[in-house]
Amino acid sequence: MPSTEYINERRAMTREQLAGRGIANKAVLRAFMNVPRHRFVPPKNQPNAYEDRPLNIGCGQTISQPYMVALMTDILSPMPSHNVLEVGAGSGYQAAILAELAHEVVTIERCPALAAQAERRLAALGYGNVRVLLGDGTAGAPGYGPFDRIVVTAGGPAVPDALKRQLRPGGRLVCPAGCRQAQRLMVIDRRGADFEEHEGVSCVFVPLIGREGWPAESAN
Ligand code: SAM
């Protein structure tokens, strides 16, 4: 049962910003109705949590615009049997959406304060199928793979090879890649040992920092 707090705002967001812009997957729309987005933002931002924009979450980072989270989830199409990896836990919101749809979710965050906060929030909301790891997600989570689905929620110079290697054959990876100011949503399907790559919509994400991302000192 979805929490009734901010239920009207959540319904309007789902109907107008997501379904109204072409997100048709009913399971994805249900997940957005179930996850209380206001619980993933700082208390002073809670009244703005269902607006059509990203919001600050501290550490110079953001919770992404609801439509972008929905679009990536829709492209990913996680199934109830899937093991999913997210790079860039941030607030934990995308991980909660994925946890509604998949079997298990591993999410990695490089900022210790955000990782700890996301872990607390997800546990408090009862998402027992999410594991939050602290570290450089461009290296993936080799001990927890292979993954049926991988999503990167920060923008890097290219799709990290380590993530491609941790994708199960038949799996799909969604990752913003390009320059620091703007990226394209890259969609990679693994077919056996081969990878099929498609360039999706333009997008703007905070920098993916790490071994296969941008160097930390030039990130801001
Ligand atoms: N998915 C998040 C949510 O639902 O709130 C939003 C993510 S925010 C747009 C991007 C996050 O990626 C930031 O929290 C940032 O610290 C993190 N990040 C950047 N580079 C990373 C890396 N190499 N490994 C793990 N996290 C990274």
mmCIF file of N, CA and C in Angstrom, residues 90-204:
data_model
loop_
_atom_site.group_PDB
_atom_site.id
_atom_site.type_symbol
_atom_site.label_atom_id
_atom_site.label_comp_id
_atom_site.label_asym_id
_atom_site.label_seq_id
_atom_site.Cartn_x
_atom_site.Cartn_y
_atom_site.Cartn_z
ATOM 1 N N GLY A 90 23.080 8.217 -4.493
ATOM 2 C CA GLY A 90 22.547 9.543 -4.141
ATOM 3 C C GLY A 90 21.592 9.454 -2.964
ATOM 4 N N SER A 91 20.336 9.849 -3.197
ATOM 5 C CA SER A 91 19.335 9.835 -2.126
ATOM 6 C C SER A 91 18.825 8.424 -1.823
ATOM 7 N N GLY A 92 18.985 7.494 -2.786
ATOM 8 C CA GLY A 92 18.412 6.151 -2.639
ATOM 9 C C GLY A 92 17.087 5.990 -3.371
ATOM 10 N N TYR A 93 16.571 7.075 -3.970
ATOM 11 C CA TYR A 93 15.237 7.027 -4.600
ATOM 12 C C TYR A 93 15.180 6.056 -5.787
ATOM 13 N N GLN A 94 16.132 6.185 -6.711
ATOM 14 C CA GLN A 94 16.135 5.281 -7.875
ATOM 15 C C GLN A 94 16.281 3.827 -7.410
ATOM 16 N N ALA A 95 17.081 3.608 -6.379
ATOM 17 C CA ALA A 95 17.251 2.237 -5.860
ATOM 18 C C ALA A 95 15.922 1.701 -5.332
ATOM 19 N N ALA A 96 15.134 2.563 -4.674
ATOM 20 C CA ALA A 96 13.831 2.125 -4.151
ATOM 21 C C ALA A 96 12.884 1.781 -5.298
ATOM 22 N N ILE A 97 12.910 2.589 -6.355
ATOM 23 C CA ILE A 97 12.073 2.294 -7.538
ATOM 24 C C ILE A 97 12.481 0.933 -8.117
ATOM 25 N N LEU A 98 13.781 0.715 -8.246
ATOM 26 C CA LEU A 98 14.272 -0.560 -8.794
ATOM 27 C C LEU A 98 13.904 -1.719 -7.884
ATOM 28 N N ALA A 99 13.967 -1.475 -6.568
ATOM 29 C CA ALA A 99 13.650 -2.531 -5.593
ATOM 30 C C ALA A 99 12.187 -2.960 -5.676
ATOM 31 N N GLU A 100 11.328 -2.050 -6.121
ATOM 32 C CA GLU A 100 9.902 -2.387 -6.308
ATOM 33 C C GLU A 100 9.710 -3.355 -7.477
ATOM 34 N N LEU A 101 10.674 -3.345 -8.419
ATOM 35 C CA LEU A 101 10.490 -4.059 -9.679
ATOM 36 C C LEU A 101 11.355 -5.312 -9.822
ATOM 37 N N ALA A 102 12.498 -5.331 -9.120
ATOM 38 C CA ALA A 102 13.491 -6.383 -9.344
ATOM 39 C C ALA A 102 13.617 -7.280 -8.112
ATOM 40 N N HIS A 103 14.417 -8.342 -8.267
ATOM 41 C CA HIS A 103 14.630 -9.265 -7.149
ATOM 42 C C HIS A 103 15.593 -8.645 -6.133
ATOM 43 N N GLU A 104 16.777 -8.249 -6.630
ATOM 44 C CA GLU A 104 17.781 -7.657 -5.745
ATOM 45 C C GLU A 104 18.422 -6.460 -6.415
ATOM 46 N N VAL A 105 18.791 -5.480 -5.598
ATOM 47 C CA VAL A 105 19.419 -4.266 -6.111
ATOM 48 C C VAL A 105 20.685 -4.004 -5.302
ATOM 49 N N VAL A 106 21.786 -3.753 -6.020
ATOM 50 C CA VAL A 106 23.016 -3.279 -5.379
ATOM 51 C C VAL A 106 23.209 -1.864 -5.875
ATOM 52 N N THR A 107 23.406 -0.912 -4.962
ATOM 53 C CA THR A 107 23.624 0.465 -5.389
ATOM 54 C C THR A 107 24.912 0.974 -4.752
ATOM 55 N N ILE A 108 25.737 1.660 -5.562
ATOM 56 C CA ILE A 108 27.050 2.128 -5.080
ATOM 57 C C ILE A 108 27.073 3.646 -5.069
ATOM 58 N N GLU A 109 27.637 4.215 -4.010
ATOM 59 C CA GLU A 109 27.755 5.669 -3.887
ATOM 60 C C GLU A 109 29.169 6.006 -3.414
ATOM 61 N N ARG A 110 29.778 7.044 -4.009
ATOM 62 C CA ARG A 110 31.153 7.394 -3.635
ATOM 63 C C ARG A 110 31.205 8.378 -2.455
ATOM 64 N N CYS A 111 30.090 9.084 -2.193
ATOM 65 C CA CYS A 111 30.085 10.062 -1.091
ATOM 66 C C CYS A 111 29.619 9.353 0.189
ATOM 67 N N PRO A 112 30.505 9.250 1.207
ATOM 68 C CA PRO A 112 30.148 8.466 2.401
ATOM 69 C C PRO A 112 28.865 8.940 3.094
ATOM 70 N N ALA A 113 28.656 10.266 3.199
ATOM 71 C CA ALA A 113 27.469 10.760 3.912
ATOM 72 C C ALA A 113 26.188 10.361 3.162
ATOM 73 N N LEU A 114 26.227 10.449 1.832
ATOM 74 C CA LEU A 114 25.034 10.077 1.053
ATOM 75 C C LEU A 114 24.785 8.569 1.130
ATOM 76 N N ALA A 115 25.863 7.784 1.059
ATOM 77 C CA ALA A 115 25.704 6.320 1.123
ATOM 78 C C ALA A 115 25.055 5.922 2.454
ATOM 79 N N ALA A 116 25.539 6.519 3.551
ATOM 80 C CA ALA A 116 25.005 6.160 4.872
ATOM 81 C C ALA A 116 23.539 6.573 4.981
ATOM 82 N N GLN A 117 23.238 7.756 4.460
ATOM 83 C CA GLN A 117 21.861 8.254 4.534
ATOM 84 C C GLN A 117 20.918 7.400 3.678
ATOM 85 N N ALA A 118 21.369 7.045 2.478
ATOM 86 C CA ALA A 118 20.532 6.214 1.591
ATOM 87 C C ALA A 118 20.267 4.857 2.250
ATOM 88 N N GLU A 119 21.302 4.302 2.861
ATOM 89 C CA GLU A 119 21.148 2.992 3.508
ATOM 90 C C GLU A 119 20.112 3.064 4.638
ATOM 91 N N ARG A 120 20.198 4.130 5.449
ATOM 92 C CA ARG A 120 19.244 4.297 6.562
ATOM 93 C C ARG A 120 17.814 4.443 6.040
ATOM 94 N N ARG A 121 17.660 5.294 5.017
ATOM 95 C CA ARG A 121 16.321 5.545 4.474
ATOM 96 C C ARG A 121 15.689 4.284 3.899
ATOM 97 N N LEU A 122 16.486 3.568 3.106
ATOM 98 C CA LEU A 122 15.953 2.373 2.444
ATOM 99 C C LEU A 122 15.559 1.326 3.486
ATOM 100 N N ALA A 123 16.368 1.210 4.544
ATOM 101 C CA ALA A 123 16.042 0.251 5.610
ATOM 102 C C ALA A 123 14.776 0.693 6.331
ATOM 103 N N ALA A 124 14.660 1.993 6.624
ATOM 104 C CA ALA A 124 13.486 2.497 7.356
ATOM 105 C C ALA A 124 12.209 2.276 6.549
ATOM 106 N N LEU A 125 12.328 2.292 5.219
ATOM 107 C CA LEU A 125 11.142 2.094 4.377
ATOM 108 C C LEU A 125 10.906 0.617 4.052
ATOM 109 N N GLY A 126 11.774 -0.253 4.593
ATOM 110 C CA GLY A 126 11.547 -1.694 4.454
ATOM 111 C C GLY A 126 12.072 -2.310 3.169
ATOM 112 N N TYR A 127 12.998 -1.621 2.481
ATOM 113 C CA TYR A 127 13.557 -2.197 1.250
ATOM 114 C C TYR A 127 14.703 -3.158 1.591
ATOM 115 N N GLY A 128 14.325 -4.359 2.003
ATOM 116 C CA GLY A 128 15.310 -5.362 2.415
ATOM 117 C C GLY A 128 16.075 -5.976 1.254
ATOM 118 N N ASN A 129 15.653 -5.701 0.034
ATOM 119 C CA ASN A 129 16.336 -6.282 -1.141
ATOM 120 C C ASN A 129 17.324 -5.307 -1.778
ATOM 121 N N VAL A 130 17.714 -4.254 -1.035
ATOM 122 C CA VAL A 130 18.716 -3.313 -1.556
ATOM 123 C C VAL A 130 19.949 -3.344 -0.669
ATOM 124 N N ARG A 131 21.114 -3.423 -1.311
ATOM 125 C CA ARG A 131 22.380 -3.339 -0.586
ATOM 126 C C ARG A 131 23.089 -2.080 -1.061
ATOM 127 N N VAL A 132 23.493 -1.226 -0.111
ATOM 128 C CA VAL A 132 24.200 0.012 -0.459
ATOM 129 C C VAL A 132 25.690 -0.194 -0.207
ATOM 130 N N LEU A 133 26.504 0.049 -1.238
ATOM 131 C CA LEU A 133 27.957 -0.079 -1.102
ATOM 132 C C LEU A 133 28.590 1.295 -1.227
ATOM 133 N N LEU A 134 29.705 1.493 -0.532
ATOM 134 C CA LEU A 134 30.452 2.747 -0.630
ATOM 135 C C LEU A 134 31.665 2.501 -1.514
ATOM 136 N N GLY A 135 31.860 3.348 -2.531
ATOM 137 C CA GLY A 135 33.051 3.171 -3.367
ATOM 138 C C GLY A 135 32.888 3.761 -4.748
ATOM 139 N N ASP A 136 33.846 3.426 -5.604
ATOM 140 C CA ASP A 136 33.844 3.900 -6.983
ATOM 141 C C ASP A 136 33.052 2.926 -7.847
ATOM 142 N N GLY A 137 31.858 3.331 -8.202
ATOM 143 C CA GLY A 137 30.961 2.458 -8.966
ATOM 144 C C GLY A 137 31.400 2.243 -10.404
ATOM 145 N N THR A 138 32.385 2.999 -10.901
ATOM 146 C CA THR A 138 32.820 2.740 -12.283
ATOM 147 C C THR A 138 33.521 1.372 -12.363
ATOM 148 N N ALA A 139 33.928 0.843 -11.190
ATOM 149 C CA ALA A 139 34.523 -0.502 -11.164
ATOM 150 C C ALA A 139 33.441 -1.573 -11.003
ATOM 151 N N GLY A 140 32.189 -1.147 -10.848
ATOM 152 C CA GLY A 140 31.093 -2.093 -10.655
ATOM 153 C C GLY A 140 31.142 -2.722 -9.273
ATOM 154 N N ALA A 141 30.523 -3.883 -9.148
ATOM 155 C CA ALA A 141 30.493 -4.613 -7.873
ATOM 156 C C ALA A 141 30.733 -6.077 -8.201
ATOM 157 N N PRO A 142 31.998 -6.426 -8.551
ATOM 158 C CA PRO A 142 32.293 -7.758 -9.089
ATOM 159 C C PRO A 142 31.815 -8.905 -8.203
ATOM 160 N N GLY A 143 31.849 -8.718 -6.893
ATOM 161 C CA GLY A 143 31.447 -9.806 -5.990
ATOM 162 C C GLY A 143 29.945 -10.057 -5.992
ATOM 163 N N TYR A 144 29.171 -9.169 -6.585
ATOM 164 C CA TYR A 144 27.704 -9.271 -6.509
ATOM 165 C C TYR A 144 27.055 -9.560 -7.858
ATOM 166 N N GLY A 145 27.861 -9.577 -8.936
ATOM 167 C CA GLY A 145 27.330 -9.791 -10.274
ATOM 168 C C GLY A 145 27.293 -11.264 -10.631
ATOM 169 N N PRO A 146 27.024 -11.614 -11.897
ATOM 170 C CA PRO A 146 26.696 -10.678 -12.974
ATOM 171 C C PRO A 146 25.300 -10.067 -12.782
ATOM 172 N N PHE A 147 25.069 -8.969 -13.485
ATOM 173 C CA PHE A 147 23.811 -8.246 -13.332
ATOM 174 C C PHE A 147 22.967 -8.347 -14.603
ATOM 175 N N ASP A 148 21.656 -8.468 -14.405
ATOM 176 C CA ASP A 148 20.732 -8.473 -15.551
ATOM 177 C C ASP A 148 20.522 -7.058 -16.076
ATOM 178 N N ARG A 149 20.624 -6.107 -15.161
ATOM 179 C CA ARG A 149 20.427 -4.707 -15.538
ATOM 180 C C ARG A 149 21.431 -3.852 -14.754
ATOM 181 N N ILE A 150 21.969 -2.828 -15.444
ATOM 182 C CA ILE A 150 22.863 -1.877 -14.772
ATOM 183 C C ILE A 150 22.446 -0.472 -15.199
ATOM 184 N N VAL A 151 22.316 0.416 -14.217
ATOM 185 C CA VAL A 151 21.999 1.811 -14.547
ATOM 186 C C VAL A 151 22.996 2.726 -13.853
ATOM 187 N N VAL A 152 23.485 3.696 -14.595
ATOM 188 C CA VAL A 152 24.421 4.680 -14.054
ATOM 189 C C VAL A 152 23.682 6.006 -13.992
ATOM 190 N N THR A 153 23.692 6.652 -12.818
ATOM 191 C CA THR A 153 22.893 7.874 -12.670
ATOM 192 C C THR A 153 23.783 9.109 -12.510
ATOM 193 N N ALA A 154 24.971 9.045 -13.104
ATOM 194 C CA ALA A 154 25.869 10.197 -13.203
ATOM 195 C C ALA A 154 26.511 10.098 -14.595
ATOM 196 N N GLY A 155 26.964 11.243 -15.116
ATOM 197 C CA GLY A 155 27.447 11.253 -16.505
ATOM 198 C C GLY A 155 28.960 11.152 -16.605
ATOM 199 N N GLY A 156 29.454 10.171 -17.361
ATOM 200 C CA GLY A 156 30.893 9.992 -17.537
ATOM 201 C C GLY A 156 31.336 10.273 -18.960
ATOM 202 N N PRO A 157 32.654 10.228 -19.198
ATOM 203 C CA PRO A 157 33.170 10.454 -20.549
ATOM 204 C C PRO A 157 32.825 9.309 -21.509
ATOM 205 N N ALA A 158 32.629 8.102 -20.974
ATOM 206 C CA ALA A 158 32.290 6.930 -21.796
ATOM 207 C C ALA A 158 31.647 5.891 -20.889
ATOM 208 N N VAL A 159 31.053 4.885 -21.493
ATOM 209 C CA VAL A 159 30.455 3.804 -20.698
ATOM 210 C C VAL A 159 31.594 2.952 -20.125
ATOM 211 N N PRO A 160 31.682 2.812 -18.799
ATOM 212 C CA PRO A 160 32.796 2.048 -18.206
ATOM 213 C C PRO A 160 32.828 0.585 -18.667
ATOM 214 N N ASP A 161 34.020 0.147 -19.114
ATOM 215 C CA ASP A 161 34.188 -1.246 -19.568
ATOM 216 C C ASP A 161 33.902 -2.234 -18.446
ATOM 217 N N ALA A 162 34.290 -1.875 -17.213
ATOM 218 C CA ALA A 162 34.087 -2.799 -16.081
ATOM 219 C C ALA A 162 32.600 -3.123 -15.928
ATOM 220 N N LEU A 163 31.742 -2.139 -16.197
ATOM 221 C CA LEU A 163 30.299 -2.386 -16.071
ATOM 222 C C LEU A 163 29.814 -3.295 -17.189
ATOM 223 N N LYS A 164 30.338 -3.085 -18.400
ATOM 224 C CA LYS A 164 29.950 -3.951 -19.524
ATOM 225 C C LYS A 164 30.305 -5.409 -19.208
ATOM 226 N N ARG A 165 31.483 -5.592 -18.616
ATOM 227 C CA ARG A 165 31.941 -6.955 -18.307
ATOM 228 C C ARG A 165 31.049 -7.629 -17.254
ATOM 229 N N GLN A 166 30.415 -6.821 -16.383
ATOM 230 C CA GLN A 166 29.593 -7.399 -15.308
ATOM 231 C C GLN A 166 28.126 -7.587 -15.710
ATOM 232 N N LEU A 167 27.837 -7.286 -16.992
ATOM 233 C CA LEU A 167 26.479 -7.462 -17.508
ATOM 234 C C LEU A 167 26.292 -8.914 -17.953
ATOM 235 N N ARG A 168 25.208 -9.525 -17.525
ATOM 236 C CA ARG A 168 24.914 -10.911 -17.933
ATOM 237 C C ARG A 168 24.541 -10.930 -19.424
ATOM 238 N N PRO A 169 24.897 -11.979 -20.168
ATOM 239 C CA PRO A 169 24.431 -12.066 -21.560
ATOM 240 C C PRO A 169 22.900 -11.935 -21.590
ATOM 241 N N GLY A 170 22.395 -11.112 -22.499
ATOM 242 C CA GLY A 170 20.956 -10.825 -22.531
ATOM 243 C C GLY A 170 20.608 -9.614 -21.685
ATOM 244 N N GLY A 171 21.597 -9.086 -20.965
ATOM 245 C CA GLY A 171 21.362 -7.970 -20.057
ATOM 246 C C GLY A 171 21.437 -6.613 -20.745
ATOM 247 N N ARG A 172 21.040 -5.587 -20.011
ATOM 248 C CA ARG A 172 21.010 -4.216 -20.556
ATOM 249 C C ARG A 172 21.614 -3.222 -19.565
ATOM 250 N N LEU A 173 22.371 -2.294 -20.118
ATOM 251 C CA LEU A 173 23.043 -1.253 -19.318
ATOM 252 C C LEU A 173 22.606 0.118 -19.857
ATOM 253 N N VAL A 174 22.233 1.027 -18.966
ATOM 254 C CA VAL A 174 21.860 2.390 -19.369
ATOM 255 C C VAL A 174 22.802 3.356 -18.663
ATOM 256 N N CYS A 175 23.452 4.225 -19.432
ATOM 257 C CA CYS A 175 24.498 5.078 -18.855
ATOM 258 C C CYS A 175 24.626 6.390 -19.632
ATOM 259 N N PRO A 176 24.521 7.529 -18.936
ATOM 260 C CA PRO A 176 24.759 8.805 -19.622
ATOM 261 C C PRO A 176 26.257 8.961 -19.914
ATOM 262 N N ALA A 177 26.599 9.308 -21.152
ATOM 263 C CA ALA A 177 28.011 9.481 -21.500
ATOM 264 C C ALA A 177 28.142 10.636 -22.485
ATOM 265 N N GLY A 178 29.249 11.369 -22.332
ATOM 266 C CA GLY A 178 29.476 12.518 -23.219
ATOM 267 C C GLY A 178 30.482 13.457 -22.599
ATOM 268 N N CYS A 179 30.201 14.777 -22.624
ATOM 269 C CA CYS A 179 31.105 15.712 -21.957
ATOM 270 C C CYS A 179 30.533 16.061 -20.579
ATOM 271 N N ARG A 180 31.277 16.917 -19.828
ATOM 272 C CA ARG A 180 30.823 17.170 -18.456
ATOM 273 C C ARG A 180 29.521 17.950 -18.408
ATOM 274 N N GLN A 181 29.261 18.794 -19.409
ATOM 275 C CA GLN A 181 28.077 19.649 -19.381
ATOM 276 C C GLN A 181 26.824 18.968 -19.934
ATOM 277 N N ALA A 182 26.973 17.989 -20.811
ATOM 278 C CA ALA A 182 25.805 17.355 -21.438
ATOM 279 C C ALA A 182 26.189 15.966 -21.930
ATOM 280 N N GLN A 183 25.216 15.079 -21.898
ATOM 281 C CA GLN A 183 25.492 13.692 -22.287
ATOM 282 C C GLN A 183 24.348 13.152 -23.155
ATOM 283 N N ARG A 184 24.548 11.940 -23.649
ATOM 284 C CA ARG A 184 23.517 11.153 -24.308
ATOM 285 C C ARG A 184 23.265 9.931 -23.446
ATOM 286 N N LEU A 185 22.019 9.484 -23.392
ATOM 287 C CA LEU A 185 21.717 8.277 -22.629
ATOM 288 C C LEU A 185 22.072 7.070 -23.499
ATOM 289 N N MET A 186 23.167 6.402 -23.164
ATOM 290 C CA MET A 186 23.616 5.255 -23.952
ATOM 291 C C MET A 186 22.920 3.986 -23.443
ATOM 292 N N VAL A 187 22.458 3.167 -24.377
ATOM 293 C CA VAL A 187 21.780 1.912 -24.027
ATOM 294 C C VAL A 187 22.590 0.772 -24.653
ATOM 295 N N ILE A 188 23.081 -0.126 -23.800
ATOM 296 C CA ILE A 188 23.939 -1.217 -24.277
ATOM 297 C C ILE A 188 23.280 -2.555 -23.965
ATOM 298 N N ASP A 189 23.094 -3.354 -25.006
ATOM 299 C CA ASP A 189 22.532 -4.701 -24.832
ATOM 300 C C ASP A 189 23.639 -5.713 -25.057
ATOM 301 N N ARG A 190 23.795 -6.625 -24.113
ATOM 302 C CA ARG A 190 24.815 -7.665 -24.269
ATOM 303 C C ARG A 190 24.199 -8.882 -24.969
ATOM 304 N N ARG A 191 24.811 -9.249 -26.088
ATOM 305 C CA ARG A 191 24.359 -10.449 -26.818
ATOM 306 C C ARG A 191 25.530 -11.409 -26.820
ATOM 307 N N GLY A 192 25.553 -12.359 -25.895
ATOM 308 C CA GLY A 192 26.693 -13.258 -25.756
ATOM 309 C C GLY A 192 27.920 -12.439 -25.392
ATOM 310 N N ALA A 193 28.972 -12.554 -26.225
ATOM 311 C CA ALA A 193 30.195 -11.787 -25.949
ATOM 312 C C ALA A 193 30.145 -10.409 -26.609
ATOM 313 N N ASP A 194 29.105 -10.134 -27.408
ATOM 314 C CA ASP A 194 29.035 -8.863 -28.150
ATOM 315 C C ASP A 194 28.140 -7.853 -27.443
ATOM 316 N N PHE A 195 28.372 -6.584 -27.772
ATOM 317 C CA PHE A 195 27.582 -5.505 -27.186
ATOM 318 C C PHE A 195 26.969 -4.678 -28.313
ATOM 319 N N GLU A 196 25.656 -4.452 -28.222
ATOM 320 C CA GLU A 196 24.979 -3.579 -29.192
ATOM 321 C C GLU A 196 24.733 -2.259 -28.503
ATOM 322 N N GLU A 197 25.175 -1.163 -29.125
ATOM 323 C CA GLU A 197 25.099 0.133 -28.446
ATOM 324 C C GLU A 197 24.167 1.082 -29.208
ATOM 325 N N HIS A 198 23.254 1.741 -28.484
ATOM 326 C CA HIS A 198 22.359 2.725 -29.106
ATOM 327 C C HIS A 198 22.493 4.040 -28.360
ATOM 328 N N GLU A 199 22.436 5.136 -29.131
ATOM 329 C CA GLU A 199 22.511 6.455 -28.514
ATOM 330 C C GLU A 199 21.094 6.969 -28.291
ATOM 331 N N GLY A 200 20.733 7.275 -27.040
ATOM 332 C CA GLY A 200 19.383 7.745 -26.731
ATOM 333 C C GLY A 200 19.314 9.255 -26.609
ATOM 334 N N VAL A 201 18.371 9.713 -25.791
ATOM 335 C CA VAL A 201 18.079 11.150 -25.665
ATOM 336 C C VAL A 201 19.252 11.924 -25.038
ATOM 337 N N SER A 202 19.263 13.247 -25.236
ATOM 338 C CA SER A 202 20.223 14.115 -24.558
ATOM 339 C C SER A 202 19.821 14.233 -23.098
ATOM 340 N N CYS A 203 20.808 14.414 -22.242
ATOM 341 C CA CYS A 203 20.524 14.535 -20.814
ATOM 342 C C CYS A 203 21.669 15.301 -20.142
ATOM 343 N N VAL A 204 21.428 15.740 -18.912
ATOM 344 C CA VAL A 204 22.456 16.448 -18.150
ATOM 345 C C VAL A 204 22.492 15.852 -16.749
#
